[in-house]
């Protein structure tokens, strides 16, 4: 009787390691934000990771991915303003508001530049938007897109969002190119549809590219292919340091003694310590002066009081 050969032992799992920083990923078309995050986390063999707000699979552009201690500040990017460049296809309405859906209606396009400019003016400033059914918003614990795929349409309440800038980049019928800077929670797909509805011909989003999240831009970003092609040691070098997320906050430098007290969660009366204070109260990034190490964020209050906000573990940044 032939003996079966012993099964090959599985190779040992490589233990994940602490990685701290921010990857400015230029997300490719066709990838979900979560799939891109999982891929980057695996390539870095990172212990902890999170993204800063989803980009639709059909969209490309800036997707900041946070690793390790940087995840403590990812909420700031979720709340931040976003900048997009989009191509709106006039005359065709789809059930998803983008190229991935089925065509619901087509109409001839006969609009002038003056009509377009007049329409865009209606969407600058604070506007109301009804979130699309094909979105990740949840109802009873289930994302809306799951209901949509099952053919169910639910009532959605309109939400207030703010369009800070809406600029016409070009028009070659039936394609309208726009740049949008907007508050969190704005759906560019819905904006495209609403512009088309106002022009009387309907529209859907043909292309969407995110170019900015808060103060972060595509400058210094890497594509997924570029990141994959790097050697293991080079990948961590492609990350921004943790304080790359905090560049809009003023810096406060602490002595070694004050550093210890800050890390123990104590409020510090910096006015009495001869420390250079920011011109205004509010959030600040806090460093140990002697080492240049980021300690976290604090709140500058009245009378030169610094209150710890989010502290980070001892990491090199």
XYZ file of C-alpha atoms in Angstrom:
317
model
C 0.000 0.000 0.000
C 1.453 3.324 -1.021
C 2.073 5.806 1.745
C 0.830 9.333 1.195
C 3.586 11.904 1.432
C 3.445 14.114 4.512
C 1.813 17.491 3.865
C 4.226 20.374 3.533
C 4.365 22.549 6.666
C 2.905 26.003 6.172
C 5.462 28.789 6.132
C 5.358 30.742 9.387
C 3.335 33.940 9.360
C 5.500 37.034 9.273
C 4.661 39.022 12.402
C 3.261 42.471 11.697
C 5.387 45.400 12.815
C 4.598 48.887 14.132
C 4.692 51.331 11.212
C 3.902 55.010 11.820
C 3.158 57.591 9.138
C 0.910 58.603 6.243
C 0.918 57.258 2.699
C -0.389 59.709 0.102
C -1.808 57.154 -2.307
C -2.969 58.116 -5.787
C -5.745 55.506 -5.901
C -6.255 53.772 -9.240
C -9.642 53.381 -10.895
C -11.460 50.149 -10.049
C -10.113 49.774 -6.521
C -12.238 50.337 -3.426
C -10.611 52.447 -0.711
C -10.659 49.455 1.622
C -8.960 47.146 -0.898
C -6.253 49.775 -1.458
C -5.751 50.067 2.313
C -5.496 46.278 2.774
C -2.944 46.051 -0.058
C -0.770 48.871 1.336
C -1.013 47.472 4.881
C 0.124 44.073 3.635
C 3.024 45.549 1.649
C 4.204 47.438 4.753
C 3.432 44.461 7.007
C 1.901 47.090 9.283
C 0.203 46.357 12.567
C -2.432 49.106 12.423
C -3.886 51.109 9.543
C -6.905 53.161 8.525
C -8.057 55.362 5.666
C -9.450 58.867 5.863
C -12.747 58.681 4.036
C -13.678 56.551 1.053
C -13.251 57.265 -2.628
C -15.651 55.476 -4.985
C -14.049 52.596 -6.939
C -14.573 54.476 -10.227
C -12.783 57.563 -8.803
C -9.032 58.137 -8.728
C -6.746 60.418 -6.783
C -5.687 61.305 -3.288
C -6.409 58.685 -0.620
C -4.328 59.373 2.500
C -3.700 56.102 4.381
C -2.720 56.326 8.050
C -0.517 53.814 9.843
C 0.174 53.301 13.538
C 0.096 56.504 15.585
C -1.102 58.502 12.564
C -4.498 56.761 12.837
C -5.166 58.899 15.937
C -5.413 61.925 13.664
C -7.301 60.383 10.725
C -10.598 61.841 11.994
C -9.240 65.306 11.187
C -9.013 64.338 7.520
C -12.514 62.867 7.562
C -13.741 66.289 8.706
C -11.523 68.251 6.279
C -12.566 70.001 3.062
C -11.928 68.041 -0.145
C -10.959 69.173 -3.658
C -11.991 67.306 -6.816
C -11.751 67.583 -10.574
C -14.657 65.975 -12.390
C -16.027 65.399 -15.873
C -19.821 65.686 -16.048
C -21.453 63.951 -19.029
C -24.507 66.007 -19.948
C -27.568 64.432 -21.574
C -27.373 60.949 -20.012
C -28.804 59.963 -16.614
C -27.751 56.686 -14.964
C -29.190 54.926 -11.922
C -25.920 55.338 -9.985
C -25.071 58.870 -11.078
C -21.795 57.654 -12.604
C -20.453 55.464 -15.413
C -21.017 52.223 -13.489
C -24.823 52.402 -13.625
C -27.497 51.605 -16.176
C -28.731 54.378 -18.476
C -32.160 55.644 -17.395
C -32.671 58.432 -19.936
C -30.958 60.359 -22.713
C -31.699 63.876 -23.943
C -30.106 66.118 -26.564
C -27.653 68.678 -25.186
C -28.052 72.242 -26.344
C -26.663 74.541 -23.659
C -24.457 77.603 -23.908
C -21.480 78.576 -21.773
C -23.593 81.390 -20.319
C -26.263 78.869 -19.246
C -23.611 76.650 -17.701
C -22.057 79.537 -15.749
C -25.496 80.585 -14.560
C -26.249 77.014 -13.418
C -22.941 76.647 -11.574
C -23.643 79.871 -9.667
C -26.695 78.170 -8.109
C -24.452 75.581 -6.431
C -21.869 77.861 -4.816
C -22.110 78.320 -1.055
C -24.382 76.276 1.206
C -26.641 73.865 -0.669
C -28.899 70.898 0.129
C -28.110 67.452 -1.235
C -30.040 64.200 -1.027
C -27.473 61.392 -0.502
C -27.557 58.851 -3.352
C -28.881 55.316 -2.856
C -25.564 54.058 -4.262
C -23.551 55.249 -1.258
C -21.942 53.793 1.856
C -24.289 55.653 4.222
C -25.885 53.146 6.562
C -29.527 52.527 7.411
C -30.248 49.950 10.129
C -26.608 48.843 9.985
C -26.665 48.185 6.222
C -25.112 50.472 3.575
C -27.589 52.106 1.207
C -25.916 50.531 -1.841
C -27.002 47.068 -0.601
C -30.648 48.187 -0.603
C -30.118 49.726 -4.056
C -28.691 46.469 -5.430
C -31.787 44.686 -4.128
C -33.965 47.160 -6.018
C -35.112 48.972 -2.856
C -35.209 52.773 -2.738
C -35.426 54.388 0.710
C -36.387 57.926 1.649
C -33.289 60.013 2.381
C -33.260 63.368 4.095
C -31.519 66.260 2.344
C -28.329 67.398 4.072
C -26.624 70.782 4.125
C -23.155 70.877 2.558
C -20.959 73.770 1.463
C -19.380 74.282 -1.964
C -16.469 76.655 -1.285
C -15.363 76.822 -4.927
C -16.961 75.603 -8.146
C -14.944 76.419 -11.247
C -15.596 75.608 -14.901
C -12.378 74.169 -16.355
C -13.693 73.495 -19.842
C -16.726 72.571 -21.947
C -16.733 70.426 -25.064
C -20.309 69.206 -25.476
C -21.490 66.997 -23.941
C -18.574 67.000 -21.463
C -18.270 69.587 -18.721
C -15.022 69.735 -16.691
C -15.260 71.287 -13.230
C -13.111 71.773 -10.130
C -14.895 71.601 -6.772
C -13.691 72.445 -3.277
C -16.311 71.332 -0.778
C -17.114 70.410 2.804
C -17.146 66.830 4.068
C -20.182 64.782 3.095
C -20.549 66.367 -0.352
C -21.398 63.935 -3.161
C -19.876 65.086 -6.441
C -22.048 62.546 -8.277
C -25.152 64.263 -6.900
C -23.689 67.682 -7.764
C -23.182 66.517 -11.362
C -26.736 65.150 -11.552
C -28.202 68.339 -10.063
C -26.267 70.543 -12.518
C -27.620 68.415 -15.387
C -31.168 68.618 -14.008
C -30.949 72.415 -13.736
C -29.716 72.612 -17.342
C -32.726 70.515 -18.389
C -30.778 67.686 -19.999
C -29.746 65.494 -17.068
C -26.202 64.267 -16.437
C -23.984 61.689 -14.798
C -20.369 61.746 -13.625
C -17.966 60.462 -16.266
C -14.722 60.899 -14.299
C -13.823 61.896 -10.747
C -10.367 62.660 -9.381
C -9.665 63.859 -5.835
C -6.750 66.294 -5.774
C -6.825 67.533 -2.181
C -7.806 66.512 1.359
C -7.425 69.395 3.809
C -3.886 70.728 3.325
C -2.707 67.500 1.625
C -2.395 67.371 -2.168
C -1.304 64.882 -4.827
C 2.188 66.382 -4.682
C 4.452 63.675 -3.269
C 1.808 60.970 -3.743
C 2.582 57.517 -5.154
C 0.467 55.239 -7.310
C -0.242 51.709 -6.138
C 1.978 50.317 -8.908
C 4.852 52.585 -7.823
C 4.400 51.519 -4.196
C 4.339 47.816 -5.115
C 7.557 48.256 -7.160
C 9.502 49.647 -4.181
C 11.802 47.450 -2.128
C 10.588 46.609 1.385
C 12.926 49.120 3.044
C 11.934 51.887 0.631
C 8.219 51.627 1.359
C 8.418 53.075 4.862
C 10.553 55.900 3.434
C 7.645 56.776 1.120
C 5.494 57.665 4.147
C 5.014 61.173 5.484
C 5.796 61.426 9.205
C 2.860 61.408 11.606
C 2.911 65.207 11.850
C 2.386 65.404 8.087
C -1.318 65.440 9.012
C -0.913 68.394 11.354
C 0.886 71.000 9.238
C -1.974 73.519 9.508
C -1.602 73.673 13.311
C 0.991 75.973 14.934
C 3.899 74.227 16.694
C 4.666 74.448 20.414
C 8.119 73.342 21.648
C 8.412 71.996 25.218
C 11.407 71.548 27.500
C 12.208 68.029 28.736
C 10.548 68.713 32.105
C 7.368 70.038 30.483
C 7.430 67.128 28.027
C 7.148 64.650 30.909
C 4.247 66.558 32.427
C 2.470 66.876 29.050
C 2.797 63.123 28.409
C 1.261 62.488 31.842
C -1.815 64.415 30.733
C -1.149 67.567 32.765
C -2.323 71.013 31.693
C 0.624 73.361 31.404
C 0.701 77.081 32.205
C 3.109 77.965 29.404
C 2.769 81.706 29.960
C 4.898 81.347 33.078
C 7.505 79.111 31.420
C 8.914 81.464 28.791
C 7.654 79.207 25.967
C 6.859 80.839 22.603
C 3.081 80.690 22.251
C 0.934 80.578 19.092
C -0.764 83.849 18.197
C -4.237 82.352 18.607
C -5.920 79.804 20.847
C -6.975 76.451 19.396
C -5.257 73.234 18.390
C -1.464 72.986 18.247
C 1.079 70.281 17.463
C 3.404 69.751 20.388
C 7.076 68.697 20.275
C 9.916 67.965 22.668
C 12.381 70.695 21.767
C 15.578 68.780 22.552
C 14.754 65.800 20.305
C 12.256 67.321 17.844
C 9.918 64.425 18.705
C 6.184 64.860 18.132
C 4.290 64.385 21.398
C 0.769 64.846 20.042
C -1.749 67.651 19.840
C -2.889 70.078 22.506
C -5.420 72.845 22.927
C -4.069 76.338 23.560
C -6.483 77.997 25.956
C -6.759 81.368 27.645
C -3.836 82.680 29.710
C -1.279 80.506 27.870
C -2.696 77.201 29.167
C -1.862 74.113 27.039
C -4.209 71.153 27.577
C -3.188 67.737 26.141
C -5.574 66.498 23.442
C -4.251 63.429 21.630
C -0.948 61.986 22.786
C 1.136 59.603 20.755
C 3.397 56.822 21.945
C 7.155 57.219 21.721
C 7.836 56.772 18.025
C 10.496 58.136 15.787
C 8.967 60.526 13.303
